[in-house]
mmCIF file of C-alpha atoms in Angstrom:
data_model
loop_
_atom_site.group_PDB
_atom_site.id
_atom_site.type_symbol
_atom_site.label_atom_id
_atom_site.label_comp_id
_atom_site.label_asym_id
_atom_site.label_seq_id
_atom_site.Cartn_x
_atom_site.Cartn_y
_atom_site.Cartn_z
ATOM 1 C CA UNK A 1 85.490 79.725 170.664
ATOM 2 C CA UNK A 2 88.867 81.412 170.149
ATOM 3 C CA UNK A 3 89.820 81.416 166.485
ATOM 4 C CA UNK A 4 92.876 83.669 166.769
ATOM 5 C CA UNK A 5 94.756 85.887 169.190
ATOM 6 C CA UNK A 6 93.752 89.470 168.333
ATOM 7 C CA UNK A 7 96.404 92.036 167.598
ATOM 8 C CA UNK A 8 96.874 94.610 170.387
ATOM 9 C CA UNK A 9 94.937 97.838 169.851
ATOM 10 C CA UNK A 10 97.782 100.022 171.170
ATOM 11 C CA UNK A 11 101.524 99.654 171.771
ATOM 12 C CA UNK A 12 102.045 102.544 174.172
ATOM 13 C CA UNK A 13 100.315 104.692 176.749
ATOM 14 C CA UNK A 14 100.498 108.477 176.734
ATOM 15 C CA UNK A 15 100.675 110.178 180.120
ATOM 16 C CA UNK A 16 100.988 113.882 179.489
ATOM 17 C CA UNK A 17 104.299 114.444 177.686
ATOM 18 C CA UNK A 18 105.372 110.848 178.322
ATOM 19 C CA UNK A 19 104.853 108.060 175.823
ATOM 20 C CA UNK A 20 105.226 104.802 177.769
ATOM 21 C CA UNK A 21 105.976 101.939 175.406
ATOM 22 C CA UNK A 22 104.592 98.581 176.513
ATOM 23 C CA UNK A 23 107.721 96.904 175.129
ATOM 24 C CA UNK A 24 109.913 98.907 177.499
ATOM 25 C CA UNK A 25 107.448 98.360 180.341
ATOM 26 C CA UNK A 26 107.610 94.581 179.813
ATOM 27 C CA UNK A 27 111.422 94.647 179.873
ATOM 28 C CA UNK A 28 111.544 96.721 183.063
ATOM 29 C CA UNK A 29 108.929 94.539 184.764
ATOM 30 C CA UNK A 30 110.905 91.427 183.858
ATOM 31 C CA UNK A 31 114.081 92.913 185.302
ATOM 32 C CA UNK A 32 112.353 93.739 188.597
ATOM 33 C CA UNK A 33 110.867 90.243 188.882
ATOM 34 C CA UNK A 34 114.208 88.595 188.072
ATOM 35 C CA UNK A 35 115.954 90.699 190.715
ATOM 36 C CA UNK A 36 113.298 89.886 193.340
ATOM 37 C CA UNK A 37 113.519 86.140 192.739
ATOM 38 C CA UNK A 38 117.310 86.151 192.597
ATOM 39 C CA UNK A 39 117.692 88.273 195.725
ATOM 40 C CA UNK A 40 115.446 85.993 197.789
ATOM 41 C CA UNK A 41 117.356 82.908 196.681
ATOM 42 C CA UNK A 42 120.791 84.487 197.150
ATOM 43 C CA UNK A 43 120.194 85.778 200.674
ATOM 44 C CA UNK A 44 118.587 82.455 201.640
ATOM 45 C CA UNK A 45 121.841 80.752 200.692
ATOM 46 C CA UNK A 46 123.837 83.137 202.892
ATOM 47 C CA UNK A 47 124.568 85.924 200.438
ATOM 48 C CA UNK A 48 124.857 89.421 201.931
ATOM 49 C CA UNK A 49 121.726 91.547 201.934
ATOM 50 C CA UNK A 50 121.408 94.624 199.732
ATOM 51 C CA UNK A 51 124.153 93.472 197.366
ATOM 52 C CA UNK A 52 121.790 92.120 194.714
ATOM 53 C CA UNK A 53 120.425 95.530 193.733
ATOM 54 C CA UNK A 54 123.929 96.858 193.124
ATOM 55 C CA UNK A 55 124.875 93.831 191.051
ATOM 56 C CA UNK A 56 121.564 94.023 189.184
ATOM 57 C CA UNK A 57 122.292 97.587 188.098
ATOM 58 C CA UNK A 58 125.624 96.518 186.629
ATOM 59 C CA UNK A 59 124.068 93.506 184.911
ATOM 60 C CA UNK A 60 121.147 95.454 183.476
ATOM 61 C CA UNK A 61 123.264 98.285 182.080
ATOM 62 C CA UNK A 62 125.818 95.915 180.565
ATOM 63 C CA UNK A 63 123.065 93.544 179.435
ATOM 64 C CA UNK A 64 121.008 96.150 177.571
ATOM 65 C CA UNK A 65 124.078 97.408 175.732
ATOM 66 C CA UNK A 66 125.126 93.861 174.861
ATOM 67 C CA UNK A 67 121.627 92.871 173.748
ATOM 68 C CA UNK A 68 121.337 95.870 171.461
ATOM 69 C CA UNK A 69 124.805 95.386 169.978
ATOM 70 C CA UNK A 70 124.061 91.732 169.221
ATOM 71 C CA UNK A 71 120.748 92.616 167.570
ATOM 72 C CA UNK A 72 122.270 95.359 165.420
ATOM 73 C CA UNK A 73 125.160 93.118 164.317
ATOM 74 C CA UNK A 74 122.946 90.141 163.478
ATOM 75 C CA UNK A 75 120.181 92.230 161.859
ATOM 76 C CA UNK A 76 122.113 95.023 160.149
ATOM 77 C CA UNK A 77 119.793 95.928 157.254
ATOM 78 C CA UNK A 78 117.426 98.274 159.189
ATOM 79 C CA UNK A 79 120.462 100.241 160.364
ATOM 80 C CA UNK A 80 123.172 99.921 157.713
ATOM 81 C CA UNK A 81 121.240 98.654 154.688
ATOM 82 C CA UNK A 82 120.318 100.639 151.554
ATOM 83 C CA UNK A 83 117.399 102.343 153.314
ATOM 84 C CA UNK A 84 118.741 101.933 156.834
ATOM 85 C CA UNK A 85 118.945 104.539 159.566
ATOM 86 C CA UNK A 86 122.006 104.315 161.816
ATOM 87 C CA UNK A 87 120.371 106.466 164.494
ATOM 88 C CA UNK A 88 117.594 103.888 164.755
ATOM 89 C CA UNK A 89 120.113 101.633 166.516
ATOM 90 C CA UNK A 90 119.784 103.925 169.541
ATOM 91 C CA UNK A 91 115.982 103.681 169.702
ATOM 92 C CA UNK A 92 115.807 100.577 171.881
ATOM 93 C CA UNK A 93 112.177 101.189 172.829
ATOM 94 C CA UNK A 94 111.141 100.330 169.265
ATOM 95 C CA UNK A 95 112.264 96.747 169.811
ATOM 96 C CA UNK A 96 115.309 94.701 168.959
ATOM 97 C CA UNK A 97 117.297 93.107 171.794
ATOM 98 C CA UNK A 98 119.398 89.988 171.260
ATOM 99 C CA UNK A 99 119.277 87.664 174.245
ATOM 100 C CA UNK A 100 122.768 86.275 173.603
ATOM 101 C CA UNK A 101 124.431 89.662 173.765
ATOM 102 C CA UNK A 102 122.390 90.551 176.831
ATOM 103 C CA UNK A 103 123.379 87.411 178.739
ATOM 104 C CA UNK A 104 127.052 87.590 177.749
ATOM 105 C CA UNK A 105 127.670 91.243 178.575
ATOM 106 C CA UNK A 106 125.275 91.159 181.532
ATOM 107 C CA UNK A 107 127.353 88.350 183.035
ATOM 108 C CA UNK A 108 130.475 90.465 182.607
ATOM 109 C CA UNK A 109 128.834 93.326 184.472
ATOM 110 C CA UNK A 110 127.721 91.014 187.270
ATOM 111 C CA UNK A 111 131.184 89.457 187.561
ATOM 112 C CA UNK A 112 132.812 92.872 187.932
ATOM 113 C CA UNK A 113 130.303 94.036 190.544
ATOM 114 C CA UNK A 114 130.638 90.855 192.611
ATOM 115 C CA UNK A 115 134.436 90.776 192.519
ATOM 116 C CA UNK A 116 134.493 94.330 193.835
ATOM 117 C CA UNK A 117 132.684 93.072 196.935
ATOM 118 C CA UNK A 118 134.676 89.884 197.403
ATOM 119 C CA UNK A 119 131.902 87.576 196.187
ATOM 120 C CA UNK A 120 131.973 84.621 193.815
ATOM 121 C CA UNK A 121 130.059 84.890 190.570
ATOM 122 C CA UNK A 122 128.889 81.256 190.323
ATOM 123 C CA UNK A 123 126.528 81.198 193.348
ATOM 124 C CA UNK A 124 124.973 84.503 192.333
ATOM 125 C CA UNK A 125 124.451 83.271 188.765
ATOM 126 C CA UNK A 126 122.778 80.155 190.151
ATOM 127 C CA UNK A 127 120.486 82.293 192.297
ATOM 128 C CA UNK A 128 119.272 84.522 189.467
ATOM 129 C CA UNK A 129 118.955 81.885 186.704
ATOM 130 C CA UNK A 130 115.307 80.871 187.330
ATOM 131 C CA UNK A 131 114.313 84.525 187.664
ATOM 132 C CA UNK A 132 115.942 85.328 184.327
ATOM 133 C CA UNK A 133 113.726 82.742 182.661
ATOM 134 C CA UNK A 134 110.642 84.343 184.205
ATOM 135 C CA UNK A 135 111.892 87.753 183.080
ATOM 136 C CA UNK A 136 112.276 86.465 179.520
ATOM 137 C CA UNK A 137 108.666 85.290 179.550
ATOM 138 C CA UNK A 138 107.488 88.727 180.657
ATOM 139 C CA UNK A 139 109.720 90.455 178.134
ATOM 140 C CA UNK A 140 108.213 88.463 175.255
ATOM 141 C CA UNK A 141 104.920 90.240 175.887
ATOM 142 C CA UNK A 142 106.648 93.312 174.528
ATOM 143 C CA UNK A 143 106.990 91.567 171.167
ATOM 144 C CA UNK A 144 103.238 91.039 171.155
ATOM 145 C CA UNK A 145 102.522 94.748 171.630
ATOM 146 C CA UNK A 146 105.102 95.632 168.986
ATOM 147 C CA UNK A 147 103.586 93.008 166.620
ATOM 148 C CA UNK A 148 106.994 91.581 165.803
ATOM 149 C CA UNK A 149 109.001 88.351 165.779
ATOM 150 C CA UNK A 150 106.050 86.112 164.904
ATOM 151 C CA UNK A 151 106.274 82.865 162.992
ATOM 152 C CA UNK A 152 105.005 81.620 159.671
ATOM 153 C CA UNK A 153 101.345 81.579 158.614
ATOM 154 C CA UNK A 154 98.964 79.182 160.374
ATOM 155 C CA UNK A 155 95.234 78.695 160.924
ATOM 156 C CA UNK A 156 95.563 77.062 164.355
ATOM 157 C CA UNK A 157 93.050 78.250 166.993
ATOM 158 C CA UNK A 158 95.807 80.185 168.761
ATOM 159 C CA UNK A 159 97.103 81.857 165.599
ATOM 160 C CA UNK A 160 98.100 85.516 165.906
ATOM 161 C CA UNK A 161 96.298 88.294 164.099
ATOM 162 C CA UNK A 162 98.577 91.056 162.856
ATOM 163 C CA UNK A 163 97.598 94.498 161.601
ATOM 164 C CA UNK A 164 98.092 94.877 157.856
ATOM 165 C CA UNK A 165 100.850 97.429 158.444
ATOM 166 C CA UNK A 166 102.971 94.749 160.157
ATOM 167 C CA UNK A 167 102.331 91.878 157.739
ATOM 168 C CA UNK A 168 105.569 91.041 155.880
ATOM 169 C CA UNK A 169 105.756 91.430 152.143
ATOM 170 C CA UNK A 170 104.435 88.440 150.230
ATOM 171 C CA UNK A 171 101.582 87.641 152.630
ATOM 172 C CA UNK A 172 97.974 88.602 152.074
ATOM 173 C CA UNK A 173 96.076 90.925 154.387
ATOM 174 C CA UNK A 174 94.308 89.014 157.129
ATOM 175 C CA UNK A 175 96.898 86.238 157.278
ATOM 176 C CA UNK A 176 97.379 84.821 160.780
ATOM 177 C CA UNK A 177 100.747 83.665 162.098
ATOM 178 C CA UNK A 178 102.384 81.468 164.732
ATOM 179 C CA UNK A 179 102.651 83.462 168.002
ATOM 180 C CA UNK A 180 106.278 82.560 168.625
ATOM 181 C CA UNK A 181 106.433 85.116 171.442
ATOM 182 C CA UNK A 182 103.811 83.011 173.251
ATOM 183 C CA UNK A 183 105.599 79.740 172.517
ATOM 184 C CA UNK A 184 108.809 81.064 174.001
ATOM 185 C CA UNK A 185 107.052 82.595 177.015
ATOM 186 C CA UNK A 186 105.397 79.274 177.862
ATOM 187 C CA UNK A 187 108.617 77.377 177.234
ATOM 188 C CA UNK A 188 110.786 79.487 179.552
ATOM 189 C CA UNK A 189 108.171 79.437 182.321
ATOM 190 C CA UNK A 190 108.107 75.643 182.155
ATOM 191 C CA UNK A 191 111.909 75.566 182.118
ATOM 192 C CA UNK A 192 112.055 77.829 185.179
ATOM 193 C CA UNK A 193 110.002 75.306 187.131
ATOM 194 C CA UNK A 194 112.074 72.419 185.766
ATOM 195 C CA UNK A 195 115.319 74.204 186.609
ATOM 196 C CA UNK A 196 114.333 74.673 190.256
ATOM 197 C CA UNK A 197 113.311 71.004 190.465
ATOM 198 C CA UNK A 198 116.592 69.813 188.948
ATOM 199 C CA UNK A 199 118.536 72.065 191.301
ATOM 200 C CA UNK A 200 116.867 70.539 194.359
ATOM 201 C CA UNK A 201 116.859 66.976 193.044
ATOM 202 C CA UNK A 202 120.566 66.893 192.111
ATOM 203 C CA UNK A 203 121.798 69.580 194.532
ATOM 204 C CA UNK A 204 123.340 71.844 191.932
ATOM 205 C CA UNK A 205 125.946 74.338 193.078
ATOM 206 C CA UNK A 206 128.921 76.328 191.888
ATOM 207 C CA UNK A 207 127.391 77.421 188.566
ATOM 208 C CA UNK A 208 125.562 74.205 187.650
ATOM 209 C CA UNK A 209 122.143 75.856 187.805
ATOM 210 C CA UNK A 210 123.298 78.714 185.580
ATOM 211 C CA UNK A 211 124.778 76.357 182.977
ATOM 212 C CA UNK A 212 121.661 74.183 183.042
ATOM 213 C CA UNK A 213 119.618 77.332 182.384
ATOM 214 C CA UNK A 214 121.566 77.822 179.166
ATOM 215 C CA UNK A 215 121.019 74.191 178.161
ATOM 216 C CA UNK A 216 117.271 74.307 178.759
ATOM 217 C CA UNK A 217 116.750 77.670 177.092
ATOM 218 C CA UNK A 218 118.709 76.872 173.940
ATOM 219 C CA UNK A 219 116.921 73.533 173.536
ATOM 220 C CA UNK A 220 113.643 75.400 173.083
ATOM 221 C CA UNK A 221 115.086 78.344 171.206
ATOM 222 C CA UNK A 222 116.186 76.114 168.331
ATOM 223 C CA UNK A 223 112.672 75.075 167.303
ATOM 224 C CA UNK A 224 111.028 78.389 168.201
ATOM 225 C CA UNK A 225 113.569 80.366 166.183
ATOM 226 C CA UNK A 226 113.013 78.055 163.210
ATOM 227 C CA UNK A 227 109.359 79.157 163.037
ATOM 228 C CA UNK A 228 110.076 82.877 162.768
ATOM 229 C CA UNK A 229 109.909 84.721 159.449
ATOM 230 C CA UNK A 230 111.340 88.130 160.369
ATOM 231 C CA UNK A 231 114.498 89.303 158.627
ATOM 232 C CA UNK A 232 117.610 87.453 159.776
ATOM 233 C CA UNK A 233 121.028 86.445 158.548
ATOM 234 C CA UNK A 234 120.952 82.975 156.948
ATOM 235 C CA UNK A 235 123.883 80.555 156.979
ATOM 236 C CA UNK A 236 123.728 77.106 155.401
ATOM 237 C CA UNK A 237 119.956 77.308 155.262
ATOM 238 C CA UNK A 238 119.471 78.188 158.940
ATOM 239 C CA UNK A 239 118.941 81.472 160.714
ATOM 240 C CA UNK A 240 121.944 82.837 162.602
ATOM 241 C CA UNK A 241 120.134 82.529 165.929
ATOM 242 C CA UNK A 242 119.439 78.852 165.248
ATOM 243 C CA UNK A 243 123.136 78.210 164.705
ATOM 244 C CA UNK A 244 123.939 80.242 167.799
ATOM 245 C CA UNK A 245 121.491 78.208 169.875
ATOM 246 C CA UNK A 246 122.922 74.899 168.632
ATOM 247 C CA UNK A 247 126.514 75.944 169.269
ATOM 248 C CA UNK A 248 125.772 77.413 172.699
ATOM 249 C CA UNK A 249 123.785 74.298 173.649
ATOM 250 C CA UNK A 250 126.696 72.002 172.792
ATOM 251 C CA UNK A 251 129.240 74.203 174.570
ATOM 252 C CA UNK A 252 127.017 74.458 177.666
ATOM 253 C CA UNK A 253 126.543 70.678 177.771
ATOM 254 C CA UNK A 254 130.311 70.120 177.703
ATOM 255 C CA UNK A 255 130.903 72.826 180.317
ATOM 256 C CA UNK A 256 128.269 71.279 182.596
ATOM 257 C CA UNK A 257 130.007 67.890 182.503
ATOM 258 C CA UNK A 258 133.443 69.410 183.122
ATOM 259 C CA UNK A 259 132.115 71.665 185.879
ATOM 260 C CA UNK A 260 130.456 68.726 187.636
ATOM 261 C CA UNK A 261 133.752 66.861 187.678
ATOM 262 C CA UNK A 262 135.678 69.934 188.812
ATOM 263 C CA UNK A 263 133.341 70.530 191.746
ATOM 264 C CA UNK A 264 134.116 67.089 193.161
ATOM 265 C CA UNK A 265 137.656 68.232 193.993
ATOM 266 C CA UNK A 266 136.990 71.962 194.271
ATOM 267 C CA UNK A 267 133.746 72.377 196.234
ATOM 268 C CA UNK A 268 134.746 75.894 197.316
ATOM 269 C CA UNK A 269 133.453 77.126 193.960
ATOM 270 C CA UNK A 270 130.021 76.957 195.542
ATOM 271 C CA UNK A 271 130.998 79.270 198.417
ATOM 272 C CA UNK A 272 129.428 82.710 198.465
ATOM 273 C CA UNK A 273 132.610 84.594 199.336
ATOM 274 C CA UNK A 274 136.017 84.529 197.708
ATOM 275 C CA UNK A 275 138.814 83.012 199.775
ATOM 276 C CA UNK A 276 139.674 85.229 202.712
ATOM 277 C CA UNK A 277 136.836 87.686 202.063
ATOM 278 C CA UNK A 278 134.097 86.199 204.291
ATOM 279 C CA UNK A 279 133.451 88.824 207.000
ATOM 280 C CA UNK A 280 131.920 86.191 209.283
ATOM 281 C CA UNK A 281 134.939 83.899 209.272
ATOM 282 C CA UNK A 282 137.400 84.092 212.185
ATOM 283 C CA UNK A 283 141.082 83.346 212.026
ATOM 284 C CA UNK A 284 142.486 80.868 214.572
ATOM 285 C CA UNK A 285 144.229 83.707 216.364
ATOM 286 C CA UNK A 286 141.017 85.693 216.645
ATOM 287 C CA UNK A 287 139.196 82.629 217.918
ATOM 288 C CA UNK A 288 141.814 81.996 220.609
ATOM 289 C CA UNK A 289 141.649 85.570 221.831
ATOM 290 C CA UNK A 290 137.873 85.455 222.045
ATOM 291 C CA UNK A 291 137.958 82.169 223.949
ATOM 292 C CA UNK A 292 140.547 83.469 226.401
ATOM 293 C CA UNK A 293 138.540 86.623 227.012
ATOM 294 C CA UNK A 294 135.362 84.655 227.621
ATOM 295 C CA UNK A 295 137.197 82.303 229.975
ATOM 296 C CA UNK A 296 138.659 85.187 231.949
ATOM 297 C CA UNK A 297 135.262 86.822 232.263
ATOM 298 C CA UNK A 298 133.676 83.679 233.632
ATOM 299 C CA UNK A 299 136.561 83.091 235.989
ATOM 300 C CA UNK A 300 136.024 79.353 235.720
ATOM 301 C CA UNK A 301 137.484 77.133 233.012
ATOM 302 C CA UNK A 302 135.115 74.196 232.907
ATOM 303 C CA UNK A 303 131.844 75.116 234.598
ATOM 304 C CA UNK A 304 129.871 72.659 232.521
ATOM 305 C CA UNK A 305 131.531 69.643 234.155
ATOM 306 C CA UNK A 306 132.450 68.564 237.677
ATOM 307 C CA UNK A 307 135.589 66.866 236.404
ATOM 308 C CA UNK A 308 138.834 68.780 236.065
ATOM 309 C CA UNK A 309 140.142 69.493 232.610
ATOM 310 C CA UNK A 310 142.308 66.726 231.278
ATOM 311 C CA UNK A 311 145.736 67.259 229.836
ATOM 312 C CA UNK A 312 144.259 66.777 226.394
ATOM 313 C CA UNK A 313 141.693 69.469 227.088
ATOM 314 C CA UNK A 314 144.416 71.828 228.243
ATOM 315 C CA UNK A 315 146.434 71.214 225.135
ATOM 316 C CA UNK A 316 143.417 71.997 222.971
ATOM 317 C CA UNK A 317 142.661 75.196 224.866
ATOM 318 C CA UNK A 318 146.277 76.339 224.773
ATOM 319 C CA UNK A 319 146.662 75.641 221.084
ATOM 320 C CA UNK A 320 144.250 78.438 220.206
ATOM 321 C CA UNK A 321 142.849 76.370 217.332
ATOM 322 C CA UNK A 322 139.174 76.858 216.547
ATOM 323 C CA UNK A 323 137.194 74.575 214.299
ATOM 324 C CA UNK A 324 136.048 76.810 211.474
ATOM 325 C CA UNK A 325 133.038 74.565 210.972
ATOM 326 C CA UNK A 326 131.557 75.257 214.409
ATOM 327 C CA UNK A 327 129.592 78.197 213.074
ATOM 328 C CA UNK A 328 127.666 75.989 210.642
ATOM 329 C CA UNK A 329 125.019 73.359 211.484
ATOM 330 C CA UNK A 330 126.446 69.874 211.755
ATOM 331 C CA UNK A 331 129.994 71.174 211.403
ATOM 332 C CA UNK A 332 129.591 71.423 207.632
ATOM 333 C CA UNK A 333 131.408 73.937 205.501
ATOM 334 C CA UNK A 334 129.412 76.366 203.409
ATOM 335 C CA UNK A 335 130.125 74.458 200.223
ATOM 336 C CA UNK A 336 129.116 71.160 201.868
ATOM 337 C CA UNK A 337 125.780 72.681 202.893
ATOM 338 C CA UNK A 338 125.067 73.485 199.247
ATOM 339 C CA UNK A 339 125.804 69.888 198.165
#
């Protein structure tokens, strides 16, 4: 019978001159998985191939910087305190990434990369949201190997053993703690499945999936964060990250309602490409030229029927107007397909 989760025997793997930290390996693995899931979803919706890797690079670089900045600002003592080391702020592999800074600055990087290619940010954010949750679950394994960010003491069967060197001051050797890294990993995996179900059930589009991701994640982060006992800034009796989760949850809920209403009159927000940037779209003039060329090549105007073209048919042909919806099944626009 399991009485506790054992502490990991090692936190890194030495390969010659390289010291591979499991924390860093978990982060990298999560990023790869998130990209793979997001890319499959994005291209399935009509997004251009090979663009996701470029956007992912921008998001990862911006995200890591943002995550580290947020962590350093909200947990300043190890870096700027009485016995702090400012250079330690650069040693990311030792742990310490704030999810809020990572998401915020990562989104900025993704927005810039997508705009450069004439693509909307909202559909891409929707595509990657479930994968980000899976990536967060994988990344939390890094906290296990670093023996950090655990909760208060407990004797539950799934309690976490921690080496004496990592036990906070004031707790006896051998004390077992809540494995908050495991709680969060299980929570985000469940939310990833729920998010995909909600997306299909209510036909989310135009950023709704991404905003719902924020709502679901923060709902769990509030109670998980409340269990942790690592050093943190306290305001009005609550940890800073608890307040952040509450505030972000409320803002996201309001944004979701407003976005849902906005999409009713502006469905183009769910389109992959920005206006006028879709390489597959044809202008009316281009469509008329193509039709005329095809008609000339065939040498016959209406081969499909034995009846001569009516005056109405002639007017339509001469107008050079092409229904932009003909390229899509059922004559639907791209945004209507996503509804």
